Short mmCIF file of C-alpha atoms in Angstrom, two decimals:
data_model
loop_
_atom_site.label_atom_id
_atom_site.label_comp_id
_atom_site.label_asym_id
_atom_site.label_seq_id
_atom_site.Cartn_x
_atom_site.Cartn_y
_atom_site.Cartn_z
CA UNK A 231 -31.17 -12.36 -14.76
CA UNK A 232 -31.25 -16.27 -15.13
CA UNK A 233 -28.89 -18.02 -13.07
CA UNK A 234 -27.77 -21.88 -13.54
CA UNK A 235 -25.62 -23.63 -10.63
CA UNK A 236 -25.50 -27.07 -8.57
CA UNK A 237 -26.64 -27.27 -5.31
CA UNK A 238 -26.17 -30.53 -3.53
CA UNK A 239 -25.60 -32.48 -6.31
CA UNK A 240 -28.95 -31.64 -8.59
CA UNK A 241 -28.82 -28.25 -11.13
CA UNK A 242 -30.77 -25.22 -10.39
CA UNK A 243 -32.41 -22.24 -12.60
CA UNK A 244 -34.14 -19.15 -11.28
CA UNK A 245 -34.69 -15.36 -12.33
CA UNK A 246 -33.14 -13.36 -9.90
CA UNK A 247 -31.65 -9.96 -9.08
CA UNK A 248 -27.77 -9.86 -9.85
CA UNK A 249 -28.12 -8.11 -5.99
CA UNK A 250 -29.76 -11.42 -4.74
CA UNK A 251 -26.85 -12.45 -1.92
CA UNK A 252 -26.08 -16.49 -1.68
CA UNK A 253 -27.38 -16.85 1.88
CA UNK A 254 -31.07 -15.33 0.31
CA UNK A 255 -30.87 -17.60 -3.09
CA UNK A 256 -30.46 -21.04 -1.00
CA UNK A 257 -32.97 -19.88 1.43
CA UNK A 258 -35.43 -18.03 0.29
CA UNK A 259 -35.44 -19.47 -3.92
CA UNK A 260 -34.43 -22.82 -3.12
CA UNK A 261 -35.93 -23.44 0.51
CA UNK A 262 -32.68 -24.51 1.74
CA UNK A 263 -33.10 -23.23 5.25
CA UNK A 264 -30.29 -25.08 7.15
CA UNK A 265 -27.97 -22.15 6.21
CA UNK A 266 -28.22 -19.55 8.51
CA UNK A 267 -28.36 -16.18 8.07
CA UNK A 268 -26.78 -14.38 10.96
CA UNK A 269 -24.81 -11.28 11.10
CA UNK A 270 -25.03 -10.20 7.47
CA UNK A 271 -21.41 -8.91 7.53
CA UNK A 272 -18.93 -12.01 7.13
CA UNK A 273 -18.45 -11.48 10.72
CA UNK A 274 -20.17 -14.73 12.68
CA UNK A 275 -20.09 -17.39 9.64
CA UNK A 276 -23.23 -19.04 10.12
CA UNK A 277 -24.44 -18.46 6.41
CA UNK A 278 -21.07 -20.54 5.68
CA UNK A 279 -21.65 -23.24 2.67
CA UNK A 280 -19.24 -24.60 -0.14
CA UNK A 281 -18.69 -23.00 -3.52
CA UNK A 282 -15.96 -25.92 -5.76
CA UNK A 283 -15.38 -27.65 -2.18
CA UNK A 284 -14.32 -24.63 -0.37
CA UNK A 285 -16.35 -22.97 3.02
CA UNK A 286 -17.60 -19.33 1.90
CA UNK A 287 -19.57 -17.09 3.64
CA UNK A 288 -22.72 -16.75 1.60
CA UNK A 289 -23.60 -13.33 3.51
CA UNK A 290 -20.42 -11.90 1.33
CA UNK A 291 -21.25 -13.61 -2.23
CA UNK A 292 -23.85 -13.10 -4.67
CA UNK A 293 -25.93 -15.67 -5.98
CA UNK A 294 -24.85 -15.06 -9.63
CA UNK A 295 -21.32 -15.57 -8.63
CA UNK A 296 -21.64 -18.75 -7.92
CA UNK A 297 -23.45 -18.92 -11.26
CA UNK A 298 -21.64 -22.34 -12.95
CA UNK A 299 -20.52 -23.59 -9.68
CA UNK A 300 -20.97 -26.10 -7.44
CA UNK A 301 -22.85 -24.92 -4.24
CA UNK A 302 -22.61 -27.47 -1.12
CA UNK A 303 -25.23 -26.38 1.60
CA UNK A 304 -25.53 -28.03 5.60
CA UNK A 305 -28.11 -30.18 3.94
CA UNK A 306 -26.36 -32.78 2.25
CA UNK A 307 -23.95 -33.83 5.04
CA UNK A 308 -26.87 -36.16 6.11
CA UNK A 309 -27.52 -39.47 3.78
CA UNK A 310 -31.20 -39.44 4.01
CA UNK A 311 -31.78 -40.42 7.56
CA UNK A 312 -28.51 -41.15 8.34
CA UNK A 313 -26.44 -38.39 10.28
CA UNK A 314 -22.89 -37.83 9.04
CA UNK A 315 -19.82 -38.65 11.78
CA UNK A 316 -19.63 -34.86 12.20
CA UNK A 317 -23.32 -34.68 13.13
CA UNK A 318 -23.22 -37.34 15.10
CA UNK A 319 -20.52 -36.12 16.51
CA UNK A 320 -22.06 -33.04 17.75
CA UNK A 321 -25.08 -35.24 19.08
CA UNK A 322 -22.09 -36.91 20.78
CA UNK A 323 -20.38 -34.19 22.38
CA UNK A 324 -23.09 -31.71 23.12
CA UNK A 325 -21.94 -29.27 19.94
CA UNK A 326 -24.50 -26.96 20.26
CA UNK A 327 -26.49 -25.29 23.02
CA UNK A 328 -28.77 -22.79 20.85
CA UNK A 329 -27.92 -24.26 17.79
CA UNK A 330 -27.86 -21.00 15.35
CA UNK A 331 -24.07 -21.53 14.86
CA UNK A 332 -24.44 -24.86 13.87
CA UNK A 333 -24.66 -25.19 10.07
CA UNK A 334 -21.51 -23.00 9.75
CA UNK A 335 -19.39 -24.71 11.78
CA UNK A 336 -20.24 -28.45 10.55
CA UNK A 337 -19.27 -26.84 6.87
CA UNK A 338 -16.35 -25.15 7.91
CA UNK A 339 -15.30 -28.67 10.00
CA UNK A 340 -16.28 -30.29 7.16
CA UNK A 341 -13.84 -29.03 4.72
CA UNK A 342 -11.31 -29.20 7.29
CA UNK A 343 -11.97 -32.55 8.21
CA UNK A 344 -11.96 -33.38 4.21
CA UNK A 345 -8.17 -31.96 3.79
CA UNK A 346 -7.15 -32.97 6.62
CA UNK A 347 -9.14 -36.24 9.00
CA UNK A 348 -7.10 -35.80 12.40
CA UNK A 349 -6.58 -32.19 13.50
CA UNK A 350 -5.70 -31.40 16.70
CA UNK A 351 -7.12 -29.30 18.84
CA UNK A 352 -5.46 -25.84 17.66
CA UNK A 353 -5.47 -26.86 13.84
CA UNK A 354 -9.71 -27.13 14.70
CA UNK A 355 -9.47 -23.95 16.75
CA UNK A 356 -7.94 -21.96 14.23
CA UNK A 357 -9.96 -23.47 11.20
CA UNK A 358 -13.53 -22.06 12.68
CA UNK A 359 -12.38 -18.93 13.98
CA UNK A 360 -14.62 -17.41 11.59
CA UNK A 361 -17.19 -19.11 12.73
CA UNK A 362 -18.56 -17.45 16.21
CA UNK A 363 -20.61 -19.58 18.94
CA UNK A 364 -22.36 -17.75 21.84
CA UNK A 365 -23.22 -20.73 23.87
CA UNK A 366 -20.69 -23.29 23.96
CA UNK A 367 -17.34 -21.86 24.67
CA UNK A 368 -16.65 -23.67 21.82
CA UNK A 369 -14.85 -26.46 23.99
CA UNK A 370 -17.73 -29.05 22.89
CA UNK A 371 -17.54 -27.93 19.20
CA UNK A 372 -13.88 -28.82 19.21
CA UNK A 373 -14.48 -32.22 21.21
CA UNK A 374 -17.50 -32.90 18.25
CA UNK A 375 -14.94 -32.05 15.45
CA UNK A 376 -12.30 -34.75 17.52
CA UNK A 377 -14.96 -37.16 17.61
CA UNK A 378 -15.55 -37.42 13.74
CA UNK A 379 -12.06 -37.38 13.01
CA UNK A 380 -11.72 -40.50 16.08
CA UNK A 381 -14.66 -42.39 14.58
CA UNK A 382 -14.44 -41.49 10.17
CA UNK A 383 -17.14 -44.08 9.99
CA UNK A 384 -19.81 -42.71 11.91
CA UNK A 385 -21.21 -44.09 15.52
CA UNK A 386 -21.02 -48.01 13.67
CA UNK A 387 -17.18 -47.18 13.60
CA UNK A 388 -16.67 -47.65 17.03
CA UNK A 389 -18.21 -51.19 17.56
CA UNK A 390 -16.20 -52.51 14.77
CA UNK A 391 -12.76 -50.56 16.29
CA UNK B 45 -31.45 -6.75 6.29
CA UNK B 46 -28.56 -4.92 4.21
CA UNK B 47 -29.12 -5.04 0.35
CA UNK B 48 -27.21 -3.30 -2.18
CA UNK B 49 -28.70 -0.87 -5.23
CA UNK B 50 -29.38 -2.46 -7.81
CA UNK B 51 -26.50 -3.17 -10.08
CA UNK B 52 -26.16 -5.35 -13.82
CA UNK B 53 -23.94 -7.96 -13.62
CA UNK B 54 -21.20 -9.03 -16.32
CA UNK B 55 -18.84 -11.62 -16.60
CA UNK B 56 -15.47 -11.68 -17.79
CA UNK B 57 -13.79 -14.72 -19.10
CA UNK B 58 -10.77 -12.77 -20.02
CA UNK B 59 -8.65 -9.53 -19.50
CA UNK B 60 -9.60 -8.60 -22.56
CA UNK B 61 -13.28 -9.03 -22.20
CA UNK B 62 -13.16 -7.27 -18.70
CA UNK B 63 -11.05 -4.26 -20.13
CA UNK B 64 -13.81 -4.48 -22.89
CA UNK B 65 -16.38 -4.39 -20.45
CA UNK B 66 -14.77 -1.54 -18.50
CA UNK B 67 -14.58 0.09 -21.83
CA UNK B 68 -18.62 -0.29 -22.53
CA UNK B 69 -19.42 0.71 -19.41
CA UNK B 70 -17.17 3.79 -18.35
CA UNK B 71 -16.67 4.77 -15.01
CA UNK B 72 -19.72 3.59 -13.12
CA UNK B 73 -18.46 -0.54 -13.55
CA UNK B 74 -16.65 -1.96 -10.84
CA UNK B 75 -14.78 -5.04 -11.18
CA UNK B 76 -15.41 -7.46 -8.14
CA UNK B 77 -12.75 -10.15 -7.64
CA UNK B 78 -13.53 -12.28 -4.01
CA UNK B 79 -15.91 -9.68 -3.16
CA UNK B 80 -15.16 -9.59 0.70
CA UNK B 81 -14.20 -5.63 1.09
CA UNK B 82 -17.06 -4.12 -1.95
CA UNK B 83 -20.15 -5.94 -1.25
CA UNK B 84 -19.63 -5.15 2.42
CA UNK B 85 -19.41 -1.60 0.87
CA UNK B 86 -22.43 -1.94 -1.29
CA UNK B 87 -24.24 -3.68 1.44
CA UNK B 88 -24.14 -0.27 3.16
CA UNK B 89 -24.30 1.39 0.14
CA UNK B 90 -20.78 3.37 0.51
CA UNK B 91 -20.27 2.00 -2.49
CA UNK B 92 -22.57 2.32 -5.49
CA UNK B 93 -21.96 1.15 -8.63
CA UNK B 94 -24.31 0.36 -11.86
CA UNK B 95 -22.24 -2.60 -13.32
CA UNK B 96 -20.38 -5.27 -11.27
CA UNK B 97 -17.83 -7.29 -13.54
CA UNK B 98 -17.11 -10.47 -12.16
CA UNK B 99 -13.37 -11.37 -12.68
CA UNK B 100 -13.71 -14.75 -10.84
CA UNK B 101 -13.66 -16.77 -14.28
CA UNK B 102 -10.61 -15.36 -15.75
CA UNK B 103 -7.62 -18.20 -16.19
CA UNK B 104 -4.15 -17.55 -15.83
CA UNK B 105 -4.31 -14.31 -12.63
CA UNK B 106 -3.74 -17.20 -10.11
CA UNK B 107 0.10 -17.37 -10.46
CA UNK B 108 2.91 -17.61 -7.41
CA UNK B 109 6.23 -17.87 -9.29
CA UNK B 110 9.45 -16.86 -9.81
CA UNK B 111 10.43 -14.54 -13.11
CA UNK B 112 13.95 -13.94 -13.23
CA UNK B 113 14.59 -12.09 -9.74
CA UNK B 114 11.05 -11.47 -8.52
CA UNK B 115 8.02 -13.37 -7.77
CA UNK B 116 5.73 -12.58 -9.64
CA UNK B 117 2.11 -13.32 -8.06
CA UNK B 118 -1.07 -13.29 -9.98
CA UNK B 119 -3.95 -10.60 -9.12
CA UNK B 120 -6.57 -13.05 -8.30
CA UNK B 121 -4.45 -15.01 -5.97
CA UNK B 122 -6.62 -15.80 -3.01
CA UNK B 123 -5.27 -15.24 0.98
CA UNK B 124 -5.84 -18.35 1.47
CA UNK B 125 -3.18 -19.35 -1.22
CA UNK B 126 -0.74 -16.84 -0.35
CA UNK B 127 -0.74 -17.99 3.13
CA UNK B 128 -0.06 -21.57 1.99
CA UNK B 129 2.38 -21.14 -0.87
CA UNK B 130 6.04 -22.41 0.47
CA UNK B 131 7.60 -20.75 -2.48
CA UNK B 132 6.34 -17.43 -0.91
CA UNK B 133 7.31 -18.57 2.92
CA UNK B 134 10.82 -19.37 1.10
CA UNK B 135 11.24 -16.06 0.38
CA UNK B 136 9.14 -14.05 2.44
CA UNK B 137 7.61 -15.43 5.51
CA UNK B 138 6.22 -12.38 5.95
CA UNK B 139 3.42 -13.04 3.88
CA UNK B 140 2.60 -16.38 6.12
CA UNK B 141 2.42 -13.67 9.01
CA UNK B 142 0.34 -11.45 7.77
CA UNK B 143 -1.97 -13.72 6.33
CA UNK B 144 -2.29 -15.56 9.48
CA UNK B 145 -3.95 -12.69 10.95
CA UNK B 146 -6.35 -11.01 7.57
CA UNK B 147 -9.55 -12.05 8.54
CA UNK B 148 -10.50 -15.69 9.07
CA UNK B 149 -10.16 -18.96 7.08
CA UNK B 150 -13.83 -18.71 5.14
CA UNK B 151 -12.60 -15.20 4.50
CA UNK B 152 -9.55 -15.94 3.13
CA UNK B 153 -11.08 -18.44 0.85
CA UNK B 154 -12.33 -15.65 -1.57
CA UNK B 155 -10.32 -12.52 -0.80
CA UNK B 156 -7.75 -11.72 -2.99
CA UNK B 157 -4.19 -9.86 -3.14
CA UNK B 158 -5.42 -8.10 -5.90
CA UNK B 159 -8.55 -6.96 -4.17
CA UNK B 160 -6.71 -5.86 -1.19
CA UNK B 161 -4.80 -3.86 -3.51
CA UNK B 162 -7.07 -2.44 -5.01
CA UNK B 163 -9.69 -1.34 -1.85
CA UNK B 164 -6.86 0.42 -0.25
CA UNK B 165 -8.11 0.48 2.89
CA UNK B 166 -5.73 2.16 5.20
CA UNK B 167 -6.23 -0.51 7.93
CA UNK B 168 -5.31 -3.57 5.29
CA UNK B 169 -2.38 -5.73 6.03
CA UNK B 170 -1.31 -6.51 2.73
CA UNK B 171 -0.87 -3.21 1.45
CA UNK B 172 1.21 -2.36 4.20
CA UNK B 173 3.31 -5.88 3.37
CA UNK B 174 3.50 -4.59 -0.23
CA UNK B 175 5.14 -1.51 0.61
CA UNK B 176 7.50 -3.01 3.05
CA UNK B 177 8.95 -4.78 0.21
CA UNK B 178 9.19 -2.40 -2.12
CA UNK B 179 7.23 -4.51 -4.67
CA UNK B 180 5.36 -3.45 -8.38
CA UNK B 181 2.09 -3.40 -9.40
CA UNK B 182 1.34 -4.45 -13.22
CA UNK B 183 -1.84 -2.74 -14.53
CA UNK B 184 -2.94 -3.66 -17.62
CA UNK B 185 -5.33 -1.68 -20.03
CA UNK B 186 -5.97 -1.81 -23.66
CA UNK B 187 -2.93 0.13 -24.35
CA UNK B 188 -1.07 -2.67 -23.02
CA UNK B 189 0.66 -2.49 -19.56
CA UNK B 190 2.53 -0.41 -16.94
CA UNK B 191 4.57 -1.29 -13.53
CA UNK B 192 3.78 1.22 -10.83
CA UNK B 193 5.79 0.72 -7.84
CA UNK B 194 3.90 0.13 -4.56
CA UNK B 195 4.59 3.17 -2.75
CA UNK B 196 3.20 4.99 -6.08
CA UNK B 197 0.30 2.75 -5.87
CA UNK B 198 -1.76 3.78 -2.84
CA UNK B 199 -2.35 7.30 -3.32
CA UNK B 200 -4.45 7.89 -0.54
CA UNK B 201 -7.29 5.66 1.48
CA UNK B 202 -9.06 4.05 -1.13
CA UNK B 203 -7.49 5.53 -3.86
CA UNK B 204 -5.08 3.70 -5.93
CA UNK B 205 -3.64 4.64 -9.42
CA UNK B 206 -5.84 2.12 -10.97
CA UNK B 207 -7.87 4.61 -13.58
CA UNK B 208 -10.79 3.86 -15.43
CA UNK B 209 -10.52 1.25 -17.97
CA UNK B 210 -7.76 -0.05 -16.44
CA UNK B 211 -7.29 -3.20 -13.92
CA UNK B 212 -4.61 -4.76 -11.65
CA UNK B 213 -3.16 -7.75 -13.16
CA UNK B 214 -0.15 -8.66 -11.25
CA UNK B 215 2.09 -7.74 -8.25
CA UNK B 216 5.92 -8.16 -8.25
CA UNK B 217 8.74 -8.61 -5.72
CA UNK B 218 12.02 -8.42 -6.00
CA UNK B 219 13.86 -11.43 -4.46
CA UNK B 220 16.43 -10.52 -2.18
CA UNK B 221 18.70 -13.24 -0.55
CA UNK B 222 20.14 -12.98 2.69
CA UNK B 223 17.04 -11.41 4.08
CA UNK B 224 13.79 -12.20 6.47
CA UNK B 225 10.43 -10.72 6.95
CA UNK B 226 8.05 -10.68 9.53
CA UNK B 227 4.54 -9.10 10.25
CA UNK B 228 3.47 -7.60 13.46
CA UNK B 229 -0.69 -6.71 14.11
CA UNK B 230 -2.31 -5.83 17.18
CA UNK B 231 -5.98 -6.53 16.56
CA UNK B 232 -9.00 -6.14 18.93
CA UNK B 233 -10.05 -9.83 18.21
CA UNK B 234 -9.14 -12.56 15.63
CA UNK B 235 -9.75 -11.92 12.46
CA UNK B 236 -10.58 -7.57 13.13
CA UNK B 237 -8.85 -4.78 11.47
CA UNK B 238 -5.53 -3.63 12.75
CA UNK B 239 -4.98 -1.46 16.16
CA UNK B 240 -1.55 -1.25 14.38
CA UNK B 241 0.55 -3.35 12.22
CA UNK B 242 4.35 -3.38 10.94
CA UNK B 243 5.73 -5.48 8.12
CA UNK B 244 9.21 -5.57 7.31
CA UNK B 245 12.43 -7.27 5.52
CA UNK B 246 16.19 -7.25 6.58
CA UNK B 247 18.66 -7.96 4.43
CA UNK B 248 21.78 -8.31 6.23
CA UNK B 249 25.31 -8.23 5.09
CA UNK B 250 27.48 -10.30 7.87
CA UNK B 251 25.91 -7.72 10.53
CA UNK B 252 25.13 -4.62 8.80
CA UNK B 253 21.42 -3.98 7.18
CA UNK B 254 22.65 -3.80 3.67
CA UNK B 255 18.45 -2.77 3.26
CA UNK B 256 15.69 -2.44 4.88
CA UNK B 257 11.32 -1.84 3.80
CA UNK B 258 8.98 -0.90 6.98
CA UNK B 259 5.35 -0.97 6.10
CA UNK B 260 2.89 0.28 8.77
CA UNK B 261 -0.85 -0.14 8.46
CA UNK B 262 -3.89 2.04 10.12
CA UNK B 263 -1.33 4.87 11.66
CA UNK B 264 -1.82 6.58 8.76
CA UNK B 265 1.13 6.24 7.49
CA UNK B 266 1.52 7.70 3.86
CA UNK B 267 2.03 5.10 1.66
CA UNK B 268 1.85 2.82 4.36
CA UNK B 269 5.51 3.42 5.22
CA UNK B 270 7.86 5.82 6.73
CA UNK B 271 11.19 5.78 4.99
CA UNK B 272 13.18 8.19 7.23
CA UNK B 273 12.94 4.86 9.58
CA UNK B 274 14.35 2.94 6.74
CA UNK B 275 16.68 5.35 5.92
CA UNK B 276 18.38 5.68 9.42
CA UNK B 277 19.11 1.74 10.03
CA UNK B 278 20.23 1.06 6.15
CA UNK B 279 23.79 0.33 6.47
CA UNK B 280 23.82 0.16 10.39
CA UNK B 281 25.10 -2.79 12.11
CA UNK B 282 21.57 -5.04 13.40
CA UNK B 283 21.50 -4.16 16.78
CA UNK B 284 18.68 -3.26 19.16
CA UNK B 285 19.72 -0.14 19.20
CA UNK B 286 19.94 1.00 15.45
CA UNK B 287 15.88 -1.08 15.55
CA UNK B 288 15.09 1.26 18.56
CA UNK B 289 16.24 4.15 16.68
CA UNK B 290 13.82 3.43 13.77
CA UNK B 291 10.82 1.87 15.89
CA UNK B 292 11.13 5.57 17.36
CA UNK B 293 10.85 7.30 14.00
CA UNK B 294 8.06 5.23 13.33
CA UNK B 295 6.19 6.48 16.50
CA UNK B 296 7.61 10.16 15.87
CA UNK B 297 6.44 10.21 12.18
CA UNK B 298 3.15 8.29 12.06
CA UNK B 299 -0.14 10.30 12.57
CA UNK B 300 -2.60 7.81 13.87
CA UNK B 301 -6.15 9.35 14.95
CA UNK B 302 -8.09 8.30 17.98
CA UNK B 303 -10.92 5.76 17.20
CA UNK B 304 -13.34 3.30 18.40
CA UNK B 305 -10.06 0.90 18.10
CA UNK B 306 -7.90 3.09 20.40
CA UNK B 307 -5.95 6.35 21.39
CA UNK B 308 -3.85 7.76 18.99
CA UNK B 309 -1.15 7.76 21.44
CA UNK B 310 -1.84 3.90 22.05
CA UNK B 311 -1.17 3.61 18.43
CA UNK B 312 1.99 5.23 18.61
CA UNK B 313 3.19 3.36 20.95
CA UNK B 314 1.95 0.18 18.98
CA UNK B 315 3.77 1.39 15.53
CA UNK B 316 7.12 1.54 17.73
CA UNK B 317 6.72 -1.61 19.34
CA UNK B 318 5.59 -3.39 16.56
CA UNK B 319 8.38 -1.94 14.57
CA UNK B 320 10.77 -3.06 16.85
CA UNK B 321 9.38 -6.80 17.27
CA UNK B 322 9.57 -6.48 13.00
CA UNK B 323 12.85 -5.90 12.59
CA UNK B 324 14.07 -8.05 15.61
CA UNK B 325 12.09 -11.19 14.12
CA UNK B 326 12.96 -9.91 10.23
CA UNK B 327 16.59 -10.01 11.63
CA UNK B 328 16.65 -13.45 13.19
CA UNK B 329 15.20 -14.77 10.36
CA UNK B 330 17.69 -13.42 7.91
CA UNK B 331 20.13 -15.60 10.40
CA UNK B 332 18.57 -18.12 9.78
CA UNK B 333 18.04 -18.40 13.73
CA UNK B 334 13.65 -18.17 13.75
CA UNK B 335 11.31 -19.44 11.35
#
C-alpha cells in the first residue's frame, strides 16, 4: 500500500507492505542508515527516532503508522557539516566506544534535552534507560548529554561564555 | 530478522469507523493502539491476524479527568501521560509508581492503558493497578456501551471480555478521599516484566482501613487480586500487624509457577513482601506522611 509521511523535514511516498517495520522503511526505502537496527524487540533502543517530536522505537512501529506523521531520524541533528552540541558533545566526552548505540541515544537525549536543557545526572540516567550501551558504562554518555546541556550553542559556546 | 504475516492495514478516524471496520472484517481484525505488546506478538507470529486497524488517529480517547466521583481516563492514553498527569498523582500516586517501572521512556511513549488492558498479560502492571482499585472498563460497540468492572474484565491471561466487534473505550475510577496508593515490582532489570508486583489503596478512617484493593501481578493471581487479603484488613485498625496478616494471605493464596524469572516459592515470598511494603507506603500516604 502507498504510504505518505515526513522524514527530516522533506515528504516521502513509497509502495510498501503494511508489515514493512519503521526501522526497515528509513533504512532500507529511504537509505537512512544512521538508525540502527539492533535487537529487533524494543529491548536495546538503537532503532530509536522521532514520530510528532517524541523518541519511538522504530523496531516496535510499522511504517504505515507513521503514515501522516512527522518522522525525525539521527540524520538531521547535524546542519550540513556542522555537528549538533549533542554530537559534539559525544566527540567531547568519548560517548561511544563501538558506536552501535549511538543514534538511539543522541535521539532519546535529544528529546530530553528539547523538554528539558539542564538535566542532571539521574533525570539523563533514567531518560535512556531504554537505550542499552555495551561499551561505555554509560558514564561518558551521561558526561556527553551534560556537555550539550553546559554548552546549548555548540563547541563556539564556550569561547564566547 | 523477525517479520510478521502478512496483514491489510486500516485506519480508523473514529469509533465508529473502527467498530465499522471490526464489523467488515469479523473476527480475524485486530485493533492496534501503541503497538508495543502485538507486534512483538506478530513479530513471532503468536499472534496472527489478517487486518490490523490502526486506532492511533482517533480524537477524543486521550482524556485524564474527573466525571462526577471518578476519573475517567481515555483508552488511548499513553504511559507516558499517565505517569505525568498530576491530576492522577493527586489521586492515585499509584499510577506514578507503577508507571515508573512499565518498560522504559521510548516505550512508554506509544504504549497505552488501553492496550495494556486489553493484552492481558498476566505479568502487566497496570492491570494489576486496575484491579487494586476496583475501577470500570467502558466498552463500546455499535449497540452502544457497557461498564464491566475490572475484576470482570480479565478473564484469564490474555483474555478479556472485549468480544468481537467490540473495543475498549475508557477506564474509570472511583475517587476515594482519605486514601493512598502505592506500587511495589521486583523486576530482573529496568524496564523487564515483573518477578512480582503489588498495587494497592488505603483508605483510612482516623486509624481503621475503612477499604482496601490489593492487585498482584505475575503470581497468578486470578483477576490479579486476592480479596480474602482485602477482606481480612477492611475495617482493622492500620497496623503492621493487620498488613502482615494480609501480605500472608497473599503468599498463602497466590499460585505463582517456577520460571526463567524465579522459584515459585521466591515469588511467594515476593507477593508477601511486596504486599506488605504496599500497604505500609499506601498507608503513609493516606497520612499524608510520604509522597
Amino acid at each position: 500500500m502507498q504510504v505518505t509521511m515526513t522524514v527530516n523535514g522533506d515528504a516521502v511516498t513509497r509502495e510498501i507492505e503494511p508489515r514493512m517495520l519503521l526501522v526497515h522503511f528509513v533504512r532500507d526505502e529511504l537509505g537512512l542508515t544512521g538508525t540502527h537496527w539492533g535487537c529487533d524487540t524494543s529491548n536495546c533502543g538503537t532503532c530509536t527516532l522521532w514520530i510528532d517530536g517524541e523518541p519511538v522505537k522504530s523496531c516496535t512501529t510499522l511504517a504505515v503508522m507513521a503514515g501522516g506523521h512527522e518522522v525525525r531520524t539521527v540524520e538531521d541533528l547535524a546542519d550540513g557539516a556542522n555537528l549538533s552540541p549533542l554530537q559534539q558533545g559525544f566527540m567531547e566526552e568519548h560517548g561511544l566506544q563501538c558506536g552501535f548505540c549511538t543514534p538511539g541515544m543522541m535521539m532519546t537525549a535529544q528529546a530530553l534535552l528539547d523538554k528539558q536543557p539542564d538535566p542532571d545526572e539521574a533525570t539523563i540516567r533514567e531518560a535512556i534507560c531504554g537505550n542499552l550501551c555495551r561499551c561505555t558504562g554509560y558514564e561518558n554518555i551521561v558526561k556527553a548529554v551534560r556537555w550539550a546541556a553546559e554548552h546549548p550553542a555548540g563547541a563556539d559556546s564556550e569561547v564566547s561564555a | 530478522m523477525q517479520v510478521p504475516e502478512t496483514f491489510d492495514y486500516e485506519r480508523a478516524t473514529s469509533v465508529d469507523d473502527a467498530l465499522a471496520l471490526l464489523a467488515k472484517h469479523g473476527d480475524e481484525a485486530r485493533l492496534i493502539a501503541g503497538g508495543h505488546s502485538l507486534l512483538p506478538m506478530m513479530k513471532l507470529r503468536l499472534a496472527v491476524p489478517e487486518v490490523l486497524i490502526d486506532i492511533n488517529d482517533i480524537a477524543g480517547l486521550d482524556h485524564i479527568r474527573i466525571e462526577g466521583d471518578e476519573i475517567a481516563i481515555g483508552a488511548m492514553v499513553r504511559h507516558a501521560a499517565l505517569k505525568d498527569s498530576a491530576l492522577l498523582f493527586e489521586h492515585y500516586q499509584v499510577f506514578r509508581d507503577a508507571e515508573s517501572v512499565i518498560a522504559d521512556p521510548l516505550v512508554r511513549n506509544r504504549g497505552t492503558i488501553g492496550g495494556s488492558f486489553c493484552q492481558a498479560d498476566p505479568a502487566e502492571d497496570l492491570s494489576a493497578v486496575g484491579s487494586a482499585l476496583r475501577g470500570s472498563c467502558v466498552i463500546t460497540s455499535v449497540e452502544g456501551t457497557r461498564t464491566v468492572p475490572m475484576r470482570d474484565f480479565h478473564q484469564g491471561p490474555y483474555e478479556t471480555a472485549v468480544a468481537d466487534g467490540e473495543m475498549l473505550t475508557e477506564v474509570r475510577f472511583p475517587i476515594r478521599p482519605g486514601s493512598g496508593s502505592a506500587y511495589e515490582k521486583v523486576e530482573r532489570r529496568i524496564g523487564d516484566w515483573a518477578v512480582a508486583a503489588v498495587g494497592a489503596f488505603v483508605q483510612l478512617d482516623g486509624d481503621v482501613v475503612s477499604d482496601v484493593g490489593l492487585g498482584l501481578s505475575a503470581v497468578r493471581a486470578p483477576h490479579y487480586t486476592i480479596p480474602e487479603a482485602e477482606e481480612a484488613l477492611r475495617g482493622k485498625p492500620a497496623t503492621r500487624e493487620n498488613f502482615e496478616v494480609a501480605a500472608q494471605l497473599c503468599h498463602d493464596l497466590c499460585d505463582p509457577t517456577s520460571d526463567q524469572r524465579g522459584p515459585s516459592d521466591y515469588k511467594r515470598h515476593l507477593a508477601r513482601e511486596l504486599t506488605l511494603r504496599a500497604l505500609t507506603r499506601s498507608a503513609a500516604r493516606a497520612r499524608g506522611e510520604d509522597s
